[in-house]
XYZ file of C-alpha atoms in Angstrom:
384
model
C 0.065 0.277 -0.102
C 0.948 3.742 -0.832
C 2.599 5.384 2.131
C 1.735 9.281 2.714
C 5.222 10.699 4.788
C 3.721 13.530 7.186
C 4.119 16.889 5.971
C 6.495 18.730 8.022
C 6.237 22.259 8.792
C 9.180 24.766 9.745
C 6.975 27.401 12.107
C 9.444 30.878 12.190
C 9.615 32.493 15.275
C 8.071 35.261 16.584
C 8.939 38.779 17.791
C 8.081 38.694 21.740
C 5.696 41.255 23.093
C 4.048 41.765 26.802
C 0.489 42.953 27.339
C -1.597 43.197 30.578
C -4.192 41.694 28.190
C -6.239 38.357 29.053
C -9.354 38.371 27.141
C -10.492 35.552 24.722
C -9.120 35.540 21.120
C -11.527 34.595 18.719
C -11.727 33.520 14.475
C -14.394 33.319 12.090
C -16.078 30.597 10.688
C -13.508 28.516 9.144
C -10.576 26.604 10.816
C -8.270 25.809 8.333
C -6.331 22.816 10.006
C -9.429 21.309 10.163
C -10.570 22.460 6.692
C -7.878 20.653 4.840
C -7.256 17.702 6.510
C -9.549 14.602 4.666
C -12.211 14.256 4.891
C -12.686 18.057 5.332
C -14.330 19.638 8.503
C -16.073 22.761 7.842
C -19.754 23.818 8.541
C -20.735 26.273 5.559
C -22.282 23.542 2.923
C -24.603 24.415 0.843
C -26.088 23.867 -2.856
C -28.088 25.962 -5.699
C -31.987 26.166 -5.694
C -31.151 23.327 -8.272
C -30.461 21.052 -5.756
C -33.877 21.615 -4.006
C -35.935 21.544 -7.676
C -34.011 18.065 -8.175
C -33.850 16.364 -4.646
C -36.174 18.071 -2.907
C -35.717 19.905 0.930
C -35.025 17.492 2.451
C -31.374 17.294 0.709
C -30.700 20.667 2.006
C -31.459 19.759 5.630
C -29.055 17.188 5.277
C -26.276 19.708 4.890
C -27.385 21.674 7.811
C -27.052 18.817 9.871
C -23.561 17.739 8.636
C -22.850 21.422 9.009
C -23.845 20.857 13.094
C -21.613 17.931 13.241
C -19.010 19.615 11.725
C -19.189 22.850 13.920
C -19.581 20.566 17.179
C -15.878 19.148 16.269
C -14.929 22.448 15.495
C -15.873 23.605 19.404
C -13.977 20.261 20.453
C -10.763 21.394 18.693
C -11.310 24.858 19.981
C -11.564 23.906 23.767
C -8.223 21.628 23.034
C -6.559 24.556 21.604
C -7.592 27.286 24.346
C -9.718 29.266 21.708
C -12.940 29.647 23.262
C -14.289 32.419 21.392
C -15.469 31.502 17.494
C -17.963 32.974 14.772
C -20.211 30.682 13.520
C -20.923 30.812 9.749
C -24.011 32.329 8.117
C -24.004 29.428 5.850
C -25.013 26.937 8.759
C -28.351 26.214 6.987
C -28.525 27.001 3.824
C -31.839 28.912 2.328
C -33.543 28.322 5.820
C -34.600 32.725 5.214
C -35.369 31.885 2.103
C -38.563 33.387 0.919
C -39.786 30.702 -0.964
C -37.709 27.332 -0.139
C -37.492 28.717 3.770
C -37.949 26.090 6.803
C -37.361 26.388 10.892
C -35.229 24.310 12.261
C -37.165 22.003 14.445
C -35.977 19.071 12.437
C -32.568 19.325 14.090
C -33.506 21.036 17.572
C -31.988 18.425 19.743
C -28.806 18.249 17.372
C -28.661 21.950 18.275
C -29.098 22.017 21.525
C -26.637 19.260 21.802
C -23.884 21.837 20.158
C -24.907 24.429 22.776
C -24.643 22.955 25.518
C -21.241 21.694 24.724
C -19.917 25.494 23.914
C -21.511 26.076 27.395
C -19.770 23.544 29.550
C -16.373 24.767 27.820
C -17.590 28.934 28.535
C -17.079 29.017 25.162
C -18.561 32.095 23.057
C -20.292 31.491 19.912
C -21.362 34.746 17.199
C -22.738 35.349 13.794
C -22.224 38.156 11.265
C -25.124 37.714 8.908
C -23.802 39.152 5.378
C -23.869 42.679 3.396
C -27.137 42.012 1.938
C -28.403 42.384 5.679
C -29.930 45.891 5.851
C -32.638 47.086 7.630
C -32.522 50.680 6.673
C -32.804 49.897 3.304
C -35.343 52.190 1.050
C -36.654 48.761 -0.560
C -39.237 47.167 1.672
C -38.332 43.893 -0.005
C -34.756 43.970 1.346
C -36.099 45.309 4.626
C -38.291 41.731 4.526
C -35.264 39.483 3.926
C -33.139 41.067 6.172
C -35.734 40.348 9.011
C -36.062 36.782 7.213
C -32.221 36.476 7.867
C -31.975 37.549 11.266
C -34.805 35.541 12.687
C -33.218 32.277 11.076
C -29.544 33.189 13.111
C -31.976 33.838 16.444
C -33.514 30.672 15.754
C -30.540 29.187 15.467
C -28.995 30.322 18.656
C -32.244 30.066 20.611
C -32.212 26.503 19.848
C -28.736 25.955 21.042
C -29.764 27.682 24.176
C -26.843 30.314 23.834
C -26.854 33.312 26.223
C -27.420 36.987 25.303
C -23.621 36.984 25.086
C -24.377 34.827 21.613
C -24.826 38.012 19.357
C -25.462 38.649 15.856
C -23.631 41.553 13.981
C -24.195 43.531 11.221
C -23.564 46.839 9.497
C -25.582 50.112 9.531
C -25.076 49.536 5.292
C -25.797 52.394 2.776
C -25.968 56.363 3.204
C -28.593 55.991 -0.230
C -27.534 59.956 -0.691
C -29.157 60.851 2.706
C -27.536 59.265 6.017
C -29.742 61.439 7.993
C -32.842 59.930 6.460
C -31.099 56.806 6.514
C -30.685 56.556 10.330
C -34.519 57.501 10.825
C -35.489 54.677 8.759
C -33.731 52.454 10.625
C -34.624 53.390 13.710
C -38.764 53.244 12.178
C -37.822 49.609 10.982
C -36.440 48.894 14.758
C -38.930 50.122 16.222
C -42.080 48.580 14.199
C -40.516 45.842 12.405
C -37.612 44.068 13.779
C -39.148 40.945 16.314
C -37.971 40.685 19.578
C -36.241 37.971 19.580
C -33.912 39.648 17.009
C -33.641 42.617 19.134
C -32.346 40.830 21.998
C -29.263 39.664 19.918
C -28.907 42.181 17.427
C -25.375 44.634 17.346
C -24.022 47.121 15.105
C -20.394 47.377 13.693
C -18.726 50.585 12.814
C -17.904 50.333 9.012
C -15.157 51.504 6.973
C -17.286 53.765 4.363
C -19.835 54.660 5.919
C -21.162 54.548 9.159
C -18.196 55.406 11.847
C -18.477 55.134 15.682
C -19.473 58.485 16.181
C -22.383 57.592 13.431
C -23.654 54.721 15.476
C -23.315 56.610 18.665
C -26.051 58.939 18.048
C -28.190 56.233 17.852
C -27.334 53.420 18.939
C -27.669 54.303 22.954
C -31.047 55.500 22.516
C -32.463 52.130 21.117
C -30.905 49.867 23.390
C -28.154 48.739 20.311
C -24.511 47.689 21.609
C -21.712 48.368 19.220
C -19.017 46.484 18.152
C -15.555 48.458 17.645
C -13.722 47.752 14.751
C -9.919 48.991 15.214
C -9.182 48.790 11.234
C -12.658 49.776 10.351
C -11.718 52.990 12.742
C -8.278 53.848 11.029
C -9.918 54.188 7.736
C -13.071 55.983 8.281
C -12.663 57.611 11.602
C -14.421 59.075 14.369
C -13.433 62.522 15.662
C -12.670 60.900 19.074
C -9.594 58.468 19.741
C -10.434 54.914 20.558
C -9.481 55.719 23.965
C -12.039 58.185 24.400
C -14.437 55.954 22.142
C -14.159 52.454 23.864
C -15.606 53.615 27.252
C -18.971 55.103 25.685
C -18.914 51.765 23.681
C -18.570 49.352 26.456
C -21.598 51.264 28.205
C -23.588 50.092 25.395
C -22.836 46.481 26.333
C -23.067 47.032 29.959
C -26.430 48.258 30.176
C -27.757 45.463 28.169
C -26.091 43.082 30.535
C -23.794 41.737 27.497
C -20.245 41.227 27.504
C -18.384 43.539 24.842
C -16.275 42.392 21.766
C -14.165 43.918 19.442
C -12.878 43.224 16.172
C -9.074 43.419 15.458
C -7.440 43.096 11.849
C -4.866 44.854 9.280
C -4.510 45.404 6.183
C -2.073 43.694 4.033
C 1.669 44.540 3.520
C 1.829 47.397 0.914
C -1.600 48.497 0.899
C -2.000 51.882 -0.427
C -5.014 52.550 -2.182
C -8.340 52.757 -0.617
C -9.553 49.185 -1.479
C -6.408 47.416 -0.667
C -6.704 49.196 2.960
C -9.433 47.706 3.290
C -8.551 44.206 2.667
C -7.281 41.822 5.701
C -4.075 40.987 6.053
C -3.096 36.879 6.778
C -2.550 37.829 10.071
C -2.192 40.379 13.074
C 1.005 40.966 14.842
C 0.002 43.465 17.525
C -2.568 44.389 20.144
C -4.277 47.324 20.095
C -2.868 50.029 22.431
C -5.973 50.838 24.221
C -7.670 46.887 24.050
C -9.396 46.654 27.641
C -7.838 43.351 29.502
C -10.447 41.623 29.482
C -12.144 42.271 26.324
C -13.335 39.348 23.839
C -11.117 39.721 20.710
C -12.596 38.766 17.424
C -9.458 38.336 15.221
C -10.254 38.907 11.446
C -7.327 37.822 9.638
C -7.707 35.180 6.700
C -5.228 33.114 8.449
C -8.422 32.177 10.737
C -7.024 30.398 14.036
C -3.434 30.356 12.703
C -3.657 33.792 13.456
C -5.346 33.214 16.886
C -2.277 31.111 17.352
C 0.651 33.735 16.223
C -0.693 36.594 18.850
C -1.018 33.369 21.404
C 3.063 32.961 20.899
C 3.847 36.731 20.363
C 2.133 37.442 24.245
C 2.505 34.486 25.952
C -1.569 34.204 26.063
C -2.049 30.441 26.045
C 0.343 27.583 25.335
C -0.138 26.051 21.601
C 0.111 22.777 20.149
C 2.626 22.667 18.057
C 1.366 20.333 15.903
C -1.373 22.551 14.714
C 0.736 25.251 13.608
C 1.384 26.137 10.265
C 3.622 28.420 8.552
C 2.390 32.157 7.081
C 2.367 32.571 3.764
C 5.513 34.299 2.036
C 3.537 35.419 -0.752
C 0.735 37.912 0.934
C -0.147 39.764 -2.290
C -3.107 41.906 -2.790
C -5.064 39.015 -4.261
C -8.045 38.198 -2.380
C -9.136 34.801 -0.731
C -11.960 35.063 -0.940
C -15.048 35.979 -3.711
C -13.150 37.443 -6.251
C -15.349 40.097 -7.199
C -18.918 41.892 -5.995
C -20.166 41.268 -9.676
C -19.597 37.614 -9.330
C -21.699 36.893 -5.768
C -24.119 39.844 -6.949
C -24.716 37.253 -10.039
C -24.918 34.281 -7.806
C -27.176 35.750 -5.107
C -29.440 36.530 -7.664
C -29.535 33.011 -8.937
C -29.451 31.337 -5.624
C -28.611 32.809 -1.945
C -25.542 34.046 -0.424
C -24.930 35.360 2.866
C -29.036 35.701 2.940
C -29.255 37.897 0.011
C -32.388 38.547 -1.382
C -33.468 36.096 -4.338
C -35.803 38.816 -5.922
C -33.669 41.406 -6.136
C -30.170 42.456 -4.917
C -29.778 45.448 -2.771
C -26.130 47.176 -3.559
C -26.019 49.687 -0.496
C -22.941 50.760 -1.693
C -20.762 51.415 -4.679
C -19.492 48.132 -5.885
C -16.193 48.666 -6.169
C -16.079 49.131 -2.449
C -17.983 46.329 -1.462
C -16.135 44.992 1.679
C -13.462 42.263 0.800
C -15.282 39.913 2.635
C -12.900 39.371 5.212
C -16.259 38.838 7.628
C -17.410 35.623 5.031
C -16.715 32.157 5.208
C -15.476 31.477 1.372
C -12.044 30.876 1.578
C -9.981 29.307 -1.439
C -7.682 26.277 0.899
């Protein structure tokens, strides 16, 4: 029989630094070690509408069960590797929020509860980040309706898992639509009149790098009781008039008022980034914690190398022990080319045909300049 020699990785040393930080670091959606093993372990299997018409919705539900099984494996792996904070894929249950083919999650209620119980047993925090098509402030009613369906699906998933209030759903405010103040007013009206309570209990807003900085969100979120996720990278590109040291106590209060543990996002631009689009793309790893990071903050590392980016910071700052066999070397060729979706045009066409990240199927919302759509660092679609 053919014998495959094990791959030996050469792991470079890191520059050691000191910190008083002792919070949880997390990663988003994909575990690169598990995703590349055989058979692969990942929780974002999906399909096309054509699959439903040929094989029925039960085929789609089978994918959801497999995703859920692998989510459990990821939680177990995280515990063994001292990672207790993770963002779940928004594609766990394909087409669950679809206006025609959508379904509830009662068919896997027991399995959801079991994964939730495991996360609670280990003290893990699980969150989600519905995609960029989730636009509660859109001027198009069908987009708002589909956005609410998508958020209800996420809320149902977390509720059936029995997750507490710290398991939140993050979205951006979205586009300006030529009238920022009018858009904020429309968001308020939709929030008060249309958004269900089960969604309100978990929904939080994040400052973005184009339209709404932290100052903008602080004008409305405290009034509506909505916590704010502070993203350091977005704040550097689309800065508020106040420095992070001034913003963070105000933002943390939006969490404390609700009795929810605050969380933040960290990413870095890629080496050599100059243009606006390049600066927005996320680097493979981060090499430094923010100067203003509170010591006990839950910090989501939005980096292309996922759990390896967490391990990198563990090693740099001595935050946790790492299992050497699970380390992978950084790429020698970190270019401006994205590892995710190649262009918004591609994803928009696919969204119109099928479903991606909760996109409306009748009409796809384009809230901002297509050339400035997020490089989808929050997304699950990596070419591994």
